[in-house]
Short mmCIF file of C-alpha atoms and ligand atoms in Angstrom, two decimals:
data_model
loop_
_atom_site.label_atom_id
_atom_site.label_comp_id
_atom_site.label_asym_id
_atom_site.label_seq_id
_atom_site.Cartn_x
_atom_site.Cartn_y
_atom_site.Cartn_z
CA MET A 1 14.75 -31.26 -10.96
CA ASN A 2 16.22 -34.83 -10.43
CA ASP A 3 18.46 -36.74 -13.14
CA PHE A 4 15.30 -38.73 -14.52
CA TRP A 5 13.08 -35.49 -14.95
CA SER A 6 16.17 -33.70 -16.47
CA TRP A 7 16.66 -36.45 -18.91
CA TRP A 8 12.89 -36.61 -19.69
CA VAL A 9 13.02 -32.95 -20.54
CA ILE A 10 16.08 -33.18 -22.75
CA CYS A 11 14.56 -36.17 -24.60
CA LEU A 12 11.34 -34.14 -25.13
CA ILE A 13 13.21 -31.31 -26.64
CA VAL A 14 15.53 -33.41 -28.78
CA PHE A 15 12.61 -35.45 -29.99
CA ASN A 16 10.82 -31.94 -30.91
CA TRP A 17 13.73 -30.52 -32.62
CA SER A 18 14.35 -33.64 -34.76
CA LEU A 19 10.66 -33.82 -35.75
CA VAL A 20 10.52 -30.36 -36.84
CA THR A 21 13.60 -30.45 -38.77
CA PHE A 22 12.46 -33.84 -40.44
CA LEU A 23 9.19 -32.14 -41.46
CA LEU A 24 11.11 -29.14 -42.64
CA ILE A 25 13.27 -31.17 -44.88
CA VAL A 26 10.58 -33.23 -46.15
CA ALA A 27 8.19 -30.54 -46.73
CA THR A 28 10.54 -28.63 -48.84
CA ARG A 29 11.64 -31.63 -51.08
CA VAL A 30 8.53 -33.82 -51.36
CA LYS A 31 6.84 -33.87 -54.82
CA ILE A 32 3.20 -34.25 -54.90
CA PRO A 33 1.66 -35.60 -58.00
CA THR A 34 -0.29 -32.94 -59.56
CA ARG A 35 -2.58 -32.93 -62.49
CA LYS A 36 -2.36 -30.83 -65.77
CA ASP A 37 -4.39 -27.81 -64.20
CA GLY A 38 -1.94 -27.68 -61.28
CA THR A 39 -4.21 -29.16 -58.61
CA THR A 40 -4.16 -32.59 -56.94
CA GLY A 41 -7.37 -33.51 -57.98
CA HIS A 42 -9.10 -32.94 -54.54
CA VAL A 43 -12.41 -31.17 -54.85
CA TRP A 44 -14.89 -29.88 -52.36
CA ALA A 45 -18.35 -28.27 -52.34
CA HIS A 46 -19.26 -30.08 -55.47
CA GLY A 47 -16.36 -28.94 -57.49
CA THR A 48 -16.39 -25.11 -56.71
CA VAL A 49 -13.36 -25.63 -54.43
CA ARG A 50 -10.12 -27.20 -55.87
CA GLU A 51 -7.07 -28.21 -54.09
CA GLY A 52 -4.03 -26.59 -55.65
CA VAL A 53 -0.41 -27.43 -54.92
CA ARG A 54 2.06 -24.53 -53.78
CA LYS A 55 5.76 -24.71 -52.65
CA LEU A 56 6.33 -23.63 -49.07
CA PRO A 57 6.97 -19.93 -49.19
CA LEU A 58 10.48 -18.84 -48.61
CA TRP A 59 9.80 -16.59 -45.71
CA TRP A 60 8.09 -19.48 -43.96
CA VAL A 61 11.11 -21.91 -44.63
CA LEU A 62 13.56 -19.21 -43.23
CA ILE A 63 11.58 -18.29 -40.20
CA SER A 64 11.36 -21.93 -39.39
CA ILE A 65 15.04 -22.49 -39.80
CA GLY A 66 15.66 -19.08 -37.74
CA SER A 67 13.49 -20.48 -34.83
CA LEU A 68 15.45 -23.83 -34.89
CA ILE A 69 18.70 -21.84 -34.70
CA PHE A 70 17.33 -19.55 -32.01
CA ALA A 71 16.30 -22.47 -29.91
CA ILE A 72 19.79 -23.98 -30.01
CA VAL A 73 21.39 -20.63 -29.14
CA TYR A 74 18.90 -20.08 -26.44
CA PHE A 75 19.42 -23.57 -24.79
CA TYR A 76 23.31 -23.03 -25.06
CA GLN A 77 22.97 -19.63 -23.20
CA TYR A 78 20.06 -20.10 -20.73
CA PRO A 79 18.84 -22.66 -18.40
CA GLY A 80 16.18 -25.10 -19.69
CA PHE A 81 17.89 -28.00 -21.35
CA GLY A 82 17.24 -30.32 -18.50
CA ASN A 83 19.44 -29.39 -15.70
CA THR A 84 22.16 -27.39 -17.67
CA LYS A 85 22.55 -23.98 -16.43
CA GLY A 86 23.48 -22.16 -19.63
CA SER A 87 26.60 -20.30 -20.41
CA LEU A 88 25.34 -16.90 -19.09
CA ARG A 89 24.56 -18.39 -15.60
CA TRP A 90 21.36 -16.49 -15.78
CA THR A 91 18.96 -17.00 -12.90
CA SER A 92 15.60 -15.10 -12.10
CA ASP A 93 16.70 -14.75 -8.35
CA GLN A 94 19.85 -12.91 -9.62
CA GLN A 95 17.95 -10.70 -12.05
CA VAL A 96 15.83 -9.61 -9.24
CA ARG A 97 18.74 -8.85 -6.97
CA ASP A 98 20.42 -6.85 -9.78
CA ALA A 99 17.11 -4.85 -10.36
CA VAL A 100 16.76 -4.23 -6.49
CA ALA A 101 20.34 -3.09 -6.55
CA ALA A 102 19.90 -0.86 -9.46
CA ASN A 103 16.73 0.62 -8.05
CA ALA A 104 18.60 1.24 -4.50
CA LYS A 105 21.33 3.15 -6.34
CA ARG A 106 18.91 5.31 -8.13
CA GLN A 107 16.92 5.81 -4.86
CA SER A 108 19.90 6.37 -2.57
CA ASN A 109 20.33 10.06 -3.83
CA LEU A 110 16.54 10.68 -2.96
CA TYR A 111 17.11 9.04 0.53
CA LYS A 112 20.06 10.95 1.33
CA ASP A 113 17.97 14.15 0.83
CA VAL A 114 15.15 12.57 2.85
CA LEU A 115 17.63 12.16 5.65
CA GLU A 116 19.34 15.46 5.41
CA GLN A 117 17.06 17.97 4.32
CA PRO A 118 14.49 19.85 6.62
CA ILE A 119 10.87 18.23 6.65
CA ALA A 120 9.34 21.59 5.61
CA LYS A 121 11.40 21.84 2.52
CA LEU A 122 10.96 18.15 1.61
CA ALA A 123 7.10 18.64 1.78
CA THR A 124 7.41 20.76 -1.30
CA ARG A 125 9.10 18.34 -3.43
CA PRO A 126 6.64 16.26 -5.62
CA ASP A 127 9.19 13.32 -6.05
CA VAL A 128 9.53 13.10 -2.34
CA LEU A 129 5.73 13.41 -1.90
CA GLN A 130 4.87 10.54 -4.29
CA GLY A 131 7.00 7.96 -2.02
CA ALA A 132 5.69 9.54 1.28
CA GLY A 133 1.97 9.38 0.11
CA MET A 134 2.35 5.68 -0.76
CA LEU A 135 4.00 4.86 2.73
CA TYR A 136 1.03 6.86 4.55
CA ALA A 137 -1.41 5.07 2.62
CA GLU A 138 -0.04 1.48 3.31
CA ASN A 139 0.55 2.14 6.84
CA CYS A 140 -1.75 4.86 8.35
CA ALA A 141 -4.69 5.59 6.07
CA GLY A 142 -6.48 2.56 7.34
CA CYS A 143 -7.11 4.44 10.68
CA HIS A 144 -6.40 8.11 10.07
CA GLY A 145 -8.22 8.14 6.79
CA VAL A 146 -7.00 8.69 3.21
CA ASN A 147 -6.85 12.36 3.72
CA GLY A 148 -5.60 12.22 7.35
CA ARG A 149 -8.99 13.55 8.76
CA GLY A 150 -9.08 11.11 11.28
CA ASN A 151 -11.67 8.42 12.55
CA THR A 152 -14.23 8.98 15.35
CA PHE A 153 -15.20 5.34 15.47
CA ILE A 154 -11.71 4.36 16.73
CA GLY A 155 -10.49 7.81 18.11
CA ALA A 156 -7.70 8.10 15.58
CA PRO A 157 -7.23 11.97 15.73
CA ASP A 158 -7.20 14.18 12.63
CA LEU A 159 -3.45 14.70 11.33
CA ALA A 160 -4.39 17.41 8.83
CA ASP A 161 -5.26 20.15 11.39
CA GLU A 162 -3.06 21.98 14.01
CA ILE A 163 -4.37 20.36 16.94
CA TRP A 164 -2.16 17.64 18.72
CA LEU A 165 -3.33 15.49 21.36
CA TYR A 166 0.28 14.70 22.38
CA GLY A 167 1.84 18.06 21.24
CA SER A 168 3.48 19.00 18.06
CA GLY A 169 7.01 19.08 16.63
CA ASP A 170 9.13 16.14 18.03
CA ASN A 171 6.02 14.71 19.82
CA ILE A 172 4.45 13.81 16.58
CA LYS A 173 7.49 11.68 15.78
CA LEU A 174 7.55 10.26 19.21
CA SER A 175 3.82 9.36 18.74
CA ILE A 176 4.61 7.22 15.62
CA GLU A 177 7.85 5.70 16.87
CA ASN A 178 6.66 4.39 20.17
CA GLY A 179 2.86 4.37 19.84
CA ARG A 180 0.41 5.78 22.30
CA LYS A 181 -2.44 4.57 24.49
CA GLY A 182 -4.98 7.00 25.57
CA VAL A 183 -6.27 6.36 29.09
CA MET A 184 -9.72 7.87 29.63
CA PRO A 185 -11.27 5.84 32.64
CA SER A 186 -14.76 4.89 32.76
CA PHE A 187 -17.11 6.94 34.85
CA GLY A 188 -19.89 4.07 34.69
CA HIS A 189 -20.04 4.09 38.57
CA LEU A 190 -21.75 7.76 38.35
CA LYS A 191 -25.35 7.97 38.41
CA THR A 192 -26.86 8.37 34.87
CA THR A 193 -27.99 12.07 35.90
CA GLN A 194 -24.55 12.95 37.12
CA LEU A 195 -23.10 11.58 33.75
CA HIS A 196 -25.68 13.62 31.88
CA ASP A 197 -24.82 16.73 34.00
CA VAL A 198 -21.07 16.52 33.25
CA ALA A 199 -21.86 15.76 29.57
CA MET A 200 -23.77 18.99 29.29
CA TYR A 201 -20.93 20.98 30.93
CA VAL A 202 -18.23 19.40 28.75
CA TYR A 203 -20.68 20.20 25.67
CA THR A 204 -20.86 23.92 26.45
CA LEU A 205 -17.03 24.35 27.17
CA ASN A 206 -16.43 25.33 23.44
CA GLY A 207 -19.17 27.95 23.75
CA ARG A 208 -22.19 25.95 22.48
CA LYS A 209 -25.44 26.66 24.71
CA VAL A 210 -27.92 24.44 26.30
CA PRO A 211 -31.32 25.58 27.99
CA ASP A 212 -30.56 23.57 31.32
CA ILE A 213 -28.03 25.91 32.80
CA GLN A 214 -28.45 24.26 36.40
CA ALA A 215 -27.43 21.00 34.88
CA VAL A 216 -24.28 22.63 33.58
CA GLU A 217 -23.54 24.23 36.97
CA ARG A 218 -23.85 20.68 38.74
CA GLY A 219 -21.73 19.28 35.75
CA GLU A 220 -19.06 21.86 36.56
CA GLN A 221 -18.75 20.88 40.05
CA LEU A 222 -18.39 17.27 39.36
CA PHE A 223 -15.85 18.00 36.52
CA GLN A 224 -13.73 19.93 39.00
CA VAL A 225 -13.57 16.86 41.25
CA SER A 226 -13.29 14.02 38.84
CA CYS A 227 -12.00 15.32 35.57
CA ALA A 228 -9.88 18.57 36.01
CA ALA A 229 -6.80 16.39 37.39
CA CYS A 230 -6.32 15.11 33.71
CA HIS A 231 -8.22 17.62 31.55
CA GLY A 232 -7.39 20.84 33.49
CA GLN A 233 -9.50 23.18 35.37
CA GLN A 234 -10.84 24.81 32.26
CA GLY A 235 -10.94 21.47 30.34
CA GLN A 236 -7.92 22.81 28.07
CA GLY A 237 -6.37 19.41 28.21
CA ASN A 238 -3.11 17.95 28.88
CA GLN A 239 -0.69 16.91 26.19
CA ALA A 240 1.58 15.09 28.55
CA LEU A 241 -1.26 12.63 29.30
CA GLY A 242 -2.83 12.80 25.89
CA ALA A 243 -6.07 14.20 27.67
CA ALA A 244 -7.89 15.95 24.93
CA ASN A 245 -8.65 19.47 24.91
CA LEU A 246 -12.31 19.67 25.55
CA THR A 247 -12.74 23.42 24.88
CA ASP A 248 -12.09 23.35 20.99
CA ASP A 249 -14.24 22.01 18.32
CA ASP A 250 -12.08 18.99 17.41
CA TRP A 251 -13.34 15.75 18.78
CA LEU A 252 -11.44 12.51 18.92
CA TYR A 253 -14.95 10.75 19.24
CA SER A 254 -18.10 12.41 19.13
CA GLY A 255 -18.82 15.91 20.41
CA SER A 256 -22.64 15.60 20.82
CA VAL A 257 -24.06 15.41 24.19
CA SER A 258 -25.03 11.58 23.79
CA GLY A 259 -21.43 11.06 22.33
CA ILE A 260 -19.93 12.62 25.32
CA PHE A 261 -22.16 10.73 27.68
CA ASN A 262 -20.86 7.53 26.07
CA THR A 263 -17.38 8.53 26.44
CA LEU A 264 -17.85 9.05 30.10
CA ARG A 265 -19.90 5.93 30.73
CA SER A 266 -17.66 3.47 28.97
CA GLY A 267 -14.22 5.27 28.98
CA ARG A 268 -12.05 5.46 25.91
CA GLN A 269 -8.71 3.84 25.16
CA GLY A 270 -7.52 4.92 21.69
CA VAL A 271 -4.47 2.77 20.63
CA MET A 272 -1.84 4.07 18.24
CA PRO A 273 0.55 1.06 17.33
CA ALA A 274 4.32 1.81 17.52
CA TRP A 275 6.18 1.85 14.29
CA LYS A 276 9.72 2.09 15.44
CA GLU A 277 10.34 -1.59 14.56
CA ARG A 278 8.46 -1.59 11.28
CA LEU A 279 9.73 1.80 9.51
CA SER A 280 13.45 2.82 8.78
CA GLU A 281 14.52 6.25 9.68
CA SER A 282 13.98 7.55 6.08
CA GLU A 283 10.55 5.89 6.00
CA LEU A 284 9.71 7.65 9.27
CA ARG A 285 10.82 10.82 7.68
CA LEU A 286 8.85 10.39 4.53
CA ILE A 287 5.65 9.88 6.72
CA LEU A 288 6.48 13.20 8.68
CA VAL A 289 6.70 14.76 5.35
CA TRP A 290 3.33 13.75 4.25
CA ILE A 291 1.77 14.84 7.54
CA GLU A 292 3.51 18.26 6.95
CA ALA A 293 2.20 18.47 3.55
CA LEU A 294 -1.39 17.17 4.37
CA PRO A 295 -2.99 20.58 5.14
CA GLU A 296 -1.88 22.05 1.75
CA LEU A 297 -2.74 18.82 -0.04
CA ASN A 298 -6.24 18.99 1.52
CA LYS A 299 -6.65 22.61 0.35
CA ALA A 300 -5.70 21.75 -3.14
CA GLU A 301 -8.12 18.88 -3.16
CA ASN A 302 -10.95 20.95 -1.84
CA ALA A 303 -10.27 23.74 -4.43
CA LYS A 304 -10.41 20.85 -7.11
CA GLU A 305 -13.74 19.77 -5.97
CA GLY A 306 -15.00 23.32 -5.93
C1 HEC B 1 -4.82 0.84 14.29
C2 HEC B 1 -4.99 2.27 13.78
C3 HEC B 1 -4.01 3.19 13.61
C4 HEC B 1 -2.97 3.12 12.75
C5 HEC B 1 -2.53 2.04 11.91
C6 HEC B 1 -2.37 4.31 12.87
N1 HEC B 1 -2.64 5.10 13.88
FE1 HEC B 1 -1.96 6.84 14.39
N2 HEC B 1 -3.31 6.81 15.94
C7 HEC B 1 -4.30 5.92 16.23
C8 HEC B 1 -5.04 6.20 17.30
C9 HEC B 1 -6.25 5.56 17.84
C10 HEC B 1 -4.50 7.41 17.84
C11 HEC B 1 -4.83 8.24 19.33
C12 HEC B 1 -4.04 7.50 20.38
C13 HEC B 1 -4.67 7.93 21.61
O1 HEC B 1 -5.83 8.33 21.66
O2 HEC B 1 -4.01 8.10 22.52
C14 HEC B 1 -3.37 7.79 17.23
C15 HEC B 1 -2.48 8.80 17.36
C16 HEC B 1 -1.48 9.42 16.22
C17 HEC B 1 -0.75 10.41 16.62
C18 HEC B 1 -0.94 11.38 17.61
C19 HEC B 1 -1.77 12.48 17.18
C20 HEC B 1 -1.80 13.51 18.07
O3 HEC B 1 -2.83 14.46 17.85
O4 HEC B 1 -1.05 13.89 18.91
C21 HEC B 1 -0.01 10.49 15.25
C22 HEC B 1 1.04 11.76 15.09
C23 HEC B 1 -0.17 9.41 14.58
N3 HEC B 1 -1.35 8.59 15.11
C24 HEC B 1 0.21 9.18 13.32
C25 HEC B 1 0.11 7.80 12.74
C26 HEC B 1 0.97 7.40 11.55
C27 HEC B 1 1.94 8.35 10.97
C28 HEC B 1 0.68 6.29 11.20
C29 HEC B 1 1.07 5.46 10.18
C30 HEC B 1 2.55 5.09 10.19
C31 HEC B 1 -0.48 5.73 12.13
N4 HEC B 1 -0.66 6.83 12.98
C32 HEC B 1 -0.93 4.58 12.02
C33 HEC B 1 -4.65 4.98 15.46
C34 HEC B 1 -3.70 4.46 14.40
C1 HEC B 2 -6.87 9.59 34.07
C2 HEC B 2 -7.00 10.97 33.10
C3 HEC B 2 -8.43 11.33 32.83
C4 HEC B 2 -9.57 11.55 33.58
C5 HEC B 2 -9.51 11.28 35.14
C6 HEC B 2 -10.51 11.88 32.74
N1 HEC B 2 -10.14 11.98 31.28
FE1 HEC B 2 -11.32 12.35 29.76
N2 HEC B 2 -9.81 11.88 28.60
C7 HEC B 2 -8.48 11.43 29.00
C8 HEC B 2 -7.64 10.91 28.02
C9 HEC B 2 -6.25 10.40 28.06
C10 HEC B 2 -8.43 11.11 26.80
C11 HEC B 2 -8.16 10.57 25.37
C12 HEC B 2 -8.57 9.15 25.12
C13 HEC B 2 -8.04 8.58 24.04
O1 HEC B 2 -6.93 9.10 23.49
O2 HEC B 2 -8.54 7.61 23.35
C14 HEC B 2 -9.85 11.54 27.25
C15 HEC B 2 -10.83 11.88 26.49
C16 HEC B 2 -12.06 12.34 26.82
C17 HEC B 2 -13.06 12.92 26.03
C18 HEC B 2 -13.20 12.55 24.49
C19 HEC B 2 -12.72 13.80 23.83
C20 HEC B 2 -12.98 13.74 22.27
O3 HEC B 2 -12.18 14.70 21.79
O4 HEC B 2 -13.61 12.99 21.82
C21 HEC B 2 -13.82 13.41 26.85
C22 HEC B 2 -15.31 14.07 26.41
C23 HEC B 2 -13.39 13.40 28.18
N3 HEC B 2 -12.23 12.65 28.16
C24 HEC B 2 -14.03 13.99 29.21
C25 HEC B 2 -13.78 13.59 30.62
C26 HEC B 2 -14.71 13.85 31.85
C27 HEC B 2 -15.88 14.84 31.64
C28 HEC B 2 -13.86 13.37 32.76
C29 HEC B 2 -14.46 13.55 34.17
C30 HEC B 2 -15.70 12.82 34.60
C31 HEC B 2 -12.69 12.86 32.32
N4 HEC B 2 -12.69 12.95 31.02
C32 HEC B 2 -11.67 12.26 33.04
C33 HEC B 2 -7.96 11.30 30.49
C34 HEC B 2 -8.72 11.59 31.49
#
């Protein structure tokens, strides 16, 4: 506030104070001429309502004096009287900083545990899970789903099952820290019938049956030539490349014949962003705690829903 506005505010406050004080003094002393019946003689509603005269109640006078004193004490201690800073030197910034510091102190014990205790143990602590769940919801749920069950539109894997595209254990942490980019090339240059044959073959890899056995056999030959290098000869996948296991019932995208066909024709490039720069070590561990707890949490959730 520049000087002009500071003085402007001071004048307004002083003016208001003076006015209120003046009214208070006048109102407690003024004598209003009254009639014998104790009224002023004003009548309304054809005489049914008459205006009486009462002294200001004591409580009202005391509260008014109290507020005036409060205002003076307040402006003495806190900023607000123009540019004055107040005797306490209070600022909202400082209050926030103090609160943040107090909170950090309270949390520091928790964060110490988070950094030192094993993930599996932390995953059983409700106080830890609360913060972990919030971090997961903020950063990961948008792609991997609220319950971590993944999203087949963008190929975000299920984090609540035991199947890992890039391997379990430390690899999970690496996936989160550095991000991942799946590179499944497009086979759009193959003939539609060839794509269909391979899709049929992949479809049967997890034990499902199709009537057209010959297509499956033709598909297998193509698979060995074009796909086995990444997905393995049995289609068991390769975690070093993030090449999906095609023999289980877990699909990043779609496991139907047409879904697989689309994967082959267009290719797939699932992108997992890197979080190293965005999450602190303790936040990262909290999220690992959440992933560890997900299967149990989902079980409890399912039991609740019956
Ligand atoms: C923009 C969407 C997106 C966000 C946000 C995202 N992910 Fe991912 N995540 C993916 C995709 C897509 C993949 C698969 C990458 C691939 O196909 O190579 C993936 C892969 C992973 C993997 C590897 C899974 C496996 O089976 O090996 C883990 C672990 C993971 N994400 C955890 C997380 C965590 C934890 C967060 C939050 C901090 C997160 N992701 C946020 C999209 C996302
Ligand atoms: C260069 C290595 C590479 C080759 C060659 C390759 N793939 Fe892939 N494939 C991948 C990777 C990596 C992924 C995971 C893509 C992602 O994470 O988004 C994948 C994903 C898939 C998926 C999706 C799986 C799911 O769970 O939804 C199918 C189906 C598939 N590949 C089939 C094939 C077939 C059939 C061929 C041969 C015609 C083939 N791939 C060739 C690397 C390869």
